PDB file of C-alpha atoms and ligand atoms in Angstrom:
ATOM      1  CA  MET A  28    -118.961  82.178   3.758  1.00 91.00           C
ATOM      2  CA  SER A  29    -119.546  81.703   7.459  1.00 95.00           C
ATOM      3  CA  ARG A  30    -116.665  81.400   9.924  1.00 92.00           C
ATOM      4  CA  LEU A  31    -117.698  77.754  10.300  1.00 95.00           C
ATOM      5  CA  ASP A  32    -117.295  77.251   6.537  1.00 96.00           C
ATOM      6  CA  LEU A  33    -113.827  78.863   6.644  1.00 93.00           C
ATOM      7  CA  PHE A  34    -112.778  76.741   9.626  1.00 94.00           C
ATOM      8  CA  ILE A  35    -113.926  73.510   7.973  1.00 96.00           C
ATOM      9  CA  ASP A  36    -112.135  74.436   4.749  1.00 96.00           C
ATOM     10  CA  ARG A  37    -108.927  75.087   6.704  1.00 95.00           C
ATOM     11  CA  MET A  38    -109.105  71.767   8.559  1.00 97.00           C
ATOM     12  CA  VAL A  39    -109.941  69.743   5.429  1.00 98.00           C
ATOM     13  CA  SER A  40    -107.120  71.485   3.560  1.00 98.00           C
ATOM     14  CA  GLN A  41    -104.587  70.957   6.346  1.00 97.00           C
ATOM     15  CA  ARG A  42    -105.268  67.237   6.391  1.00 98.00           C
ATOM     16  CA  ALA A  43    -105.217  66.880   2.603  1.00 98.00           C
ATOM     17  CA  CYS A  44    -102.006  68.901   2.225  1.00 98.00           C
ATOM     18  CA  ILE A  45    -100.183  67.151   5.080  1.00 98.00           C
ATOM     19  CA  ASP A  46    -101.107  63.715   3.683  1.00 98.00           C
ATOM     20  CA  HIS A  47    -100.052  64.812   0.186  1.00 98.00           C
ATOM     21  CA  ALA A  48     -96.734  66.207   1.447  1.00 98.00           C
ATOM     22  CA  VAL A  49     -95.971  63.112   3.533  1.00 98.00           C
ATOM     23  CA  HIS A  50     -96.494  60.982   0.417  1.00 98.00           C
ATOM     24  CA  LEU A  51     -94.458  63.186  -1.919  1.00 98.00           C
ATOM     25  CA  THR A  52     -91.492  63.306   0.498  1.00 98.00           C
ATOM     26  CA  ARG A  53     -91.567  59.601   1.425  1.00 98.00           C
ATOM     27  CA  ASP A  54     -88.009  59.025   0.132  1.00 98.00           C
ATOM     28  CA  LEU A  55     -86.414  61.853   2.160  1.00 98.00           C
ATOM     29  CA  PRO A  56     -84.749  60.807   5.444  1.00 97.00           C
ATOM     30  CA  GLY A  57     -84.771  64.157   7.277  1.00 98.00           C
ATOM     31  CA  PRO A  58     -86.792  65.428  10.238  1.00 98.00           C
ATOM     32  CA  VAL A  59     -90.281  66.908  10.117  1.00 98.00           C
ATOM     33  CA  PHE A  60     -90.951  70.259  11.773  1.00 98.00           C
ATOM     34  CA  GLU A  61     -94.358  71.205  13.192  1.00 98.00           C
ATOM     35  CA  LEU A  62     -94.504  74.984  13.741  1.00 98.00           C
ATOM     36  CA  GLY A  63     -97.260  75.775  16.246  1.00 98.00           C
ATOM     37  CA  LEU A  64     -98.479  72.888  18.431  1.00 98.00           C
ATOM     38  CA  GLY A  65    -101.720  74.467  19.704  1.00 97.00           C
ATOM     39  CA  ASN A  66    -104.149  71.723  20.690  1.00 97.00           C
ATOM     40  CA  GLY A  67    -101.879  69.208  18.948  1.00 98.00           C
ATOM     41  CA  ARG A  68    -104.338  68.003  16.321  1.00 97.00           C
ATOM     42  CA  THR A  69    -102.014  68.324  13.335  1.00 98.00           C
ATOM     43  CA  TYR A  70     -99.085  67.023  15.429  1.00 98.00           C
ATOM     44  CA  HIS A  71    -101.183  63.952  16.293  1.00 98.00           C
ATOM     45  CA  HIS A  72    -102.024  63.525  12.607  1.00 98.00           C
ATOM     46  CA  LEU A  73     -98.348  63.717  11.599  1.00 98.00           C
ATOM     47  CA  CYS A  74     -97.359  61.169  14.250  1.00 97.00           C
ATOM     48  CA  GLY A  75     -99.953  58.751  12.841  1.00 97.00           C
ATOM     49  CA  ARG A  76     -98.180  58.872   9.487  1.00 97.00           C
ATOM     50  CA  LEU A  77     -94.514  59.265  10.433  1.00 97.00           C
ATOM     51  CA  PRO A  78     -92.148  57.920  13.085  1.00 96.00           C
ATOM     52  CA  ALA A  79     -92.802  60.189  16.087  1.00 95.00           C
ATOM     53  CA  GLU A  80     -89.076  60.549  16.777  1.00 97.00           C
ATOM     54  CA  LYS A  81     -88.751  62.316  13.409  1.00 98.00           C
ATOM     55  CA  VAL A  82     -91.282  65.024  14.339  1.00 98.00           C
ATOM     56  CA  PHE A  83     -89.976  68.129  16.153  1.00 98.00           C
ATOM     57  CA  VAL A  84     -92.381  70.741  17.472  1.00 98.00           C
ATOM     58  CA  PHE A  85     -91.788  74.505  17.670  1.00 98.00           C
ATOM     59  CA  GLU A  86     -94.034  76.147  20.247  1.00 98.00           C
ATOM     60  CA  ARG A  87     -93.684  78.999  22.730  1.00 98.00           C
ATOM     61  CA  ALA A  88     -95.954  77.442  25.383  1.00 97.00           C
ATOM     62  CA  VAL A  89     -97.064  73.806  25.299  1.00 97.00           C
ATOM     63  CA  ALA A  90    -100.777  73.523  26.142  1.00 96.00           C
ATOM     64  CA  SER A  91    -101.901  70.621  23.965  1.00 97.00           C
ATOM     65  CA  HIS A  92    -104.327  67.770  24.558  1.00 96.00           C
ATOM     66  CA  PRO A  93    -102.633  65.063  26.692  1.00 95.00           C
ATOM     67  CA  ASP A  94    -102.888  62.572  23.816  1.00 94.00           C
ATOM     68  CA  SER A  95    -101.090  65.027  21.534  1.00 96.00           C
ATOM     69  CA  THR A  96     -98.267  66.297  23.721  1.00 97.00           C
ATOM     70  CA  PRO A  97     -94.772  65.617  22.374  1.00 98.00           C
ATOM     71  CA  PRO A  98     -91.981  64.331  24.619  1.00 97.00           C
ATOM     72  CA  ALA A  99     -89.839  67.196  25.938  1.00 96.00           C
ATOM     73  CA  GLY A 100     -86.921  66.080  23.765  1.00 97.00           C
ATOM     74  CA  GLN A 101     -88.991  66.644  20.619  1.00 98.00           C
ATOM     75  CA  VAL A 102     -89.943  70.243  21.494  1.00 98.00           C
ATOM     76  CA  LEU A 103     -88.048  73.405  20.566  1.00 98.00           C
ATOM     77  CA  LEU A 104     -89.611  75.634  23.183  1.00 98.00           C
ATOM     78  CA  GLY A 105     -89.696  79.365  22.629  1.00 98.00           C
ATOM     79  CA  ASP A 106     -90.468  81.981  20.038  1.00 98.00           C
ATOM     80  CA  VAL A 107     -89.882  80.716  16.493  1.00 98.00           C
ATOM     81  CA  PHE A 108     -87.859  83.850  15.728  1.00 98.00           C
ATOM     82  CA  GLU A 109     -85.297  82.389  18.155  1.00 98.00           C
ATOM     83  CA  THR A 110     -85.811  78.631  17.736  1.00 98.00           C
ATOM     84  CA  LEU A 111     -85.808  78.494  13.915  1.00 98.00           C
ATOM     85  CA  PRO A 112     -82.247  79.913  13.645  1.00 98.00           C
ATOM     86  CA  GLN A 113     -81.214  77.536  16.446  1.00 98.00           C
ATOM     87  CA  ALA A 114     -82.704  74.629  14.478  1.00 98.00           C
ATOM     88  CA  LEU A 115     -80.661  75.560  11.413  1.00 98.00           C
ATOM     89  CA  VAL A 116     -77.482  75.306  13.506  1.00 98.00           C
ATOM     90  CA  ARG A 117     -78.616  72.038  15.114  1.00 98.00           C
ATOM     91  CA  PHE A 118     -80.031  70.186  12.075  1.00 98.00           C
ATOM     92  CA  GLY A 119     -78.760  71.994   8.984  1.00 98.00           C
ATOM     93  CA  PRO A 120     -80.799  72.264   5.748  1.00 98.00           C
ATOM     94  CA  VAL A 121     -82.304  68.766   5.965  1.00 98.00           C
ATOM     95  CA  ALA A 122     -86.016  69.034   6.798  1.00 98.00           C
ATOM     96  CA  ARG A 123     -88.203  66.655   4.822  1.00 98.00           C
ATOM     97  CA  LEU A 124     -91.432  68.468   5.663  1.00 98.00           C
ATOM     98  CA  ILE A 125     -92.265  71.652   7.547  1.00 98.00           C
ATOM     99  CA  HIS A 126     -95.879  72.255   8.532  1.00 98.00           C
ATOM    100  CA  ALA A 127     -96.776  75.706   9.856  1.00 98.00           C
ATOM    101  CA  ASP A 128    -100.011  76.716  11.546  1.00 97.00           C
ATOM    102  CA  LEU A 129     -98.844  79.678  13.594  1.00 96.00           C
ATOM    103  CA  GLY A 130    -101.543  82.197  12.785  1.00 90.00           C
ATOM    104  CA  GLY A 131    -104.436  83.562  14.826  1.00 91.00           C
ATOM    105  CA  HIS A 132    -107.751  85.117  13.843  1.00 88.00           C
ATOM    106  CA  ASP A 133    -106.413  88.356  12.297  1.00 93.00           C
ATOM    107  CA  ALA A 134    -105.617  87.787   8.608  1.00 92.00           C
ATOM    108  CA  GLU A 135    -103.596  91.009   8.269  1.00 96.00           C
ATOM    109  CA  LYS A 136    -101.435  90.172  11.287  1.00 97.00           C
ATOM    110  CA  ASN A 137    -100.980  86.631   9.978  1.00 97.00           C
ATOM    111  CA  ASP A 138     -99.734  88.022   6.667  1.00 97.00           C
ATOM    112  CA  VAL A 139     -97.208  90.320   8.380  1.00 98.00           C
ATOM    113  CA  PHE A 140     -96.046  87.389  10.510  1.00 98.00           C
ATOM    114  CA  ALA A 141     -95.716  85.140   7.449  1.00 98.00           C
ATOM    115  CA  ARG A 142     -93.547  87.740   5.679  1.00 98.00           C
ATOM    116  CA  GLU A 143     -91.283  88.005   8.723  1.00 98.00           C
ATOM    117  CA  VAL A 144     -90.924  84.299   9.449  1.00 98.00           C
ATOM    118  CA  SER A 145     -90.503  83.094   5.828  1.00 98.00           C
ATOM    119  CA  PRO A 146     -86.732  83.861   5.636  1.00 98.00           C
ATOM    120  CA  LEU A 147     -86.180  81.794   8.787  1.00 98.00           C
ATOM    121  CA  VAL A 148     -88.157  78.792   7.510  1.00 98.00           C
ATOM    122  CA  GLU A 149     -86.745  78.704   3.988  1.00 98.00           C
ATOM    123  CA  PRO A 150     -83.138  77.585   4.736  1.00 98.00           C
ATOM    124  CA  LEU A 151     -84.256  74.599   6.839  1.00 98.00           C
ATOM    125  CA  LEU A 152     -85.788  72.635   3.961  1.00 98.00           C
ATOM    126  CA  ALA A 153     -83.882  69.836   2.177  1.00 98.00           C
ATOM    127  CA  VAL A 154     -83.785  69.695  -1.613  1.00 98.00           C
ATOM    128  CA  GLY A 155     -87.073  68.021  -2.555  1.00 98.00           C
ATOM    129  CA  GLY A 156     -88.546  68.923   0.841  1.00 98.00           C
ATOM    130  CA  LEU A 157     -92.003  70.474   1.201  1.00 98.00           C
ATOM    131  CA  MET A 158     -93.401  73.270   3.319  1.00 98.00           C
ATOM    132  CA  VAL A 159     -97.143  73.243   4.077  1.00 98.00           C
ATOM    133  CA  SER A 160     -98.673  76.403   5.495  1.00 98.00           C
ATOM    134  CA  SER A 161    -102.105  77.706   6.401  1.00 96.00           C
ATOM    135  CA  ASP A 162    -100.909  81.180   5.350  1.00 97.00           C
ATOM    136  CA  ARG A 163     -99.292  82.344   2.120  1.00 98.00           C
ATOM    137  CA  MET A 164     -95.537  82.477   2.618  1.00 98.00           C
ATOM    138  CA  TYR A 165     -92.923  84.757   1.082  1.00 98.00           C
ATOM    139  CA  PHE A 166     -89.993  82.650  -0.111  1.00 98.00           C
ATOM    140  CA  THR A 167     -87.300  83.541  -2.606  1.00 97.00           C
ATOM    141  CA  ASP A 168     -86.046  80.032  -3.463  1.00 95.00           C
ATOM    142  CA  LEU A 169     -89.061  77.774  -2.921  1.00 98.00           C
ATOM    143  CA  ALA A 170     -91.666  77.097  -5.616  1.00 98.00           C
ATOM    144  CA  GLU A 171     -95.387  76.953  -4.869  1.00 98.00           C
ATOM    145  CA  ILE A 172     -96.845  73.649  -6.072  1.00 98.00           C
ATOM    146  CA  ALA A 173    -100.377  72.478  -6.860  1.00 98.00           C
ATOM    147  CA  LEU A 174    -102.695  71.480  -4.022  1.00 98.00           C
ATOM    148  CA  PRO A 175    -104.178  67.988  -3.828  1.00 98.00           C
ATOM    149  CA  PRO A 176    -107.800  67.694  -5.068  1.00 97.00           C
ATOM    150  CA  ASP A 177    -109.348  67.701  -1.566  1.00 95.00           C
ATOM    151  CA  ALA A 178    -107.716  71.004  -0.503  1.00 98.00           C
ATOM    152  CA  VAL A 179    -109.452  74.359  -0.897  1.00 97.00           C
ATOM    153  CA  PRO A 180    -107.365  76.984  -2.757  1.00 97.00           C
ATOM    154  CA  GLY A 181    -106.343  79.827  -0.446  1.00 95.00           C
ATOM    155  CA  ARG A 182    -106.833  77.815   2.735  1.00 96.00           C
ATOM    156  CA  CYS A 183    -103.477  76.039   2.512  1.00 97.00           C
ATOM    157  CA  PHE A 184    -100.260  76.438   0.529  1.00 98.00           C
ATOM    158  CA  ILE A 185     -97.472  74.000  -0.404  1.00 98.00           C
ATOM    159  CA  TYR A 186     -93.928  75.018  -1.370  1.00 98.00           C
ATOM    160  CA  ARG A 187     -90.996  72.889  -2.569  1.00 98.00           C
ATOM    161  CA  ARG A 188     -87.237  73.372  -2.649  1.00 98.00           C
ATOM    162  CA  GLU A 189     -86.374  72.317  -6.187  1.00 95.00           C
ATOM    163  CA  ALA A 190     -82.584  72.631  -5.923  1.00 91.00           C
TER     164      ALA A 190
HETATM  165  N1  SAM B   5    -102.097  73.089  14.247  1.00 67.43           N
HETATM  166  C1  SAM B   5    -102.460  73.158  15.668  1.00 67.43           C
HETATM  167  C2  SAM B   5    -103.485  72.104  15.972  1.00 67.43           C
HETATM  168  O1  SAM B   5    -103.842  71.328  15.069  1.00 67.43           O
HETATM  169  O2  SAM B   5    -103.932  72.013  17.123  1.00 67.43           O
HETATM  170  C3  SAM B   5    -102.955  74.552  16.023  1.00 67.43           C
HETATM  171  C4  SAM B   5    -101.873  75.600  16.091  1.00 67.43           C
HETATM  172  S1  SAM B   5    -102.446  77.102  16.794  1.00 67.43           S
HETATM  173  C5  SAM B   5    -103.476  77.761  15.539  1.00 67.43           C
HETATM  174  C6  SAM B   5    -101.055  78.163  16.710  1.00 67.43           C
HETATM  175  C7  SAM B   5     -99.960  77.891  17.742  1.00 67.43           C
HETATM  176  O3  SAM B   5     -98.794  78.597  17.332  1.00 67.43           O
HETATM  177  C8  SAM B   5    -100.278  78.365  19.153  1.00 67.43           C
HETATM  178  O4  SAM B   5    -100.170  77.290  20.060  1.00 67.43           O
HETATM  179  C9  SAM B   5     -99.240  79.441  19.456  1.00 67.43           C
HETATM  180  O5  SAM B   5     -98.760  79.410  20.787  1.00 67.43           O
HETATM  181  C10 SAM B   5     -98.120  79.072  18.469  1.00 67.43           C
HETATM  182  N2  SAM B   5     -97.328  80.256  18.071  1.00 67.43           N
HETATM  183  C11 SAM B   5     -97.805  81.379  17.481  1.00 67.43           C
HETATM  184  N3  SAM B   5     -96.805  82.258  17.283  1.00 67.43           N
HETATM  185  C12 SAM B   5     -95.669  81.666  17.757  1.00 67.43           C
HETATM  186  C13 SAM B   5     -94.314  82.075  17.838  1.00 67.43           C
HETATM  187  N4  SAM B   5     -93.925  83.286  17.408  1.00 67.43           N
HETATM  188  N5  SAM B   5     -93.412  81.203  18.360  1.00 67.43           N
HETATM  189  C14 SAM B   5     -93.807  79.982  18.811  1.00 67.43           C
HETATM  190  N6  SAM B   5     -95.086  79.539  18.763  1.00 67.43           N
HETATM  191  C15 SAM B   5     -96.011  80.373  18.257  1.00 67.43           C
END
């Protein structure tokens, strides 16, 4: 596969999994966490499907497209290894949906990062809440669930807190 093929698969899968997760969690009242703002494309997509005031963004340096830049009050600015524990104190275990796209171009580094950040993400999710990630995560209490038909296996992952 070319890098273009991989990129397209990741984008198609992100959109399909976010839309699927938004639908499956429609009855949960909690906030939505976007980990990694980047250009803001997935943030913009989330805000088209959810009330923007429900979406909180975790990013160490905001540099997004002007159309996709969250208000300062919706941003938890800093390294996620600091802001995720702060979010647990601030919000508690109530997140409806967490979407993570924190990785770069190095798959091995992304995997190490995913192992390290998983224990900080896991306690934020409400019962019935979903976590969508571009990288495989390493959770102890969340169950991996099936992808929607449009997503490409291995390009996106969805996890649910069952209880
Ligand atoms: N999903 C975004 C979009 O659609 O435009 C792209 C996200 S981009 C691939 C990854 C982002 O994660 C970068 O903006 C980077 O600054 C952020 N990031 C990576 N590691 C981080 C960390 N440890 N703490 C906070 N932000 C981080």
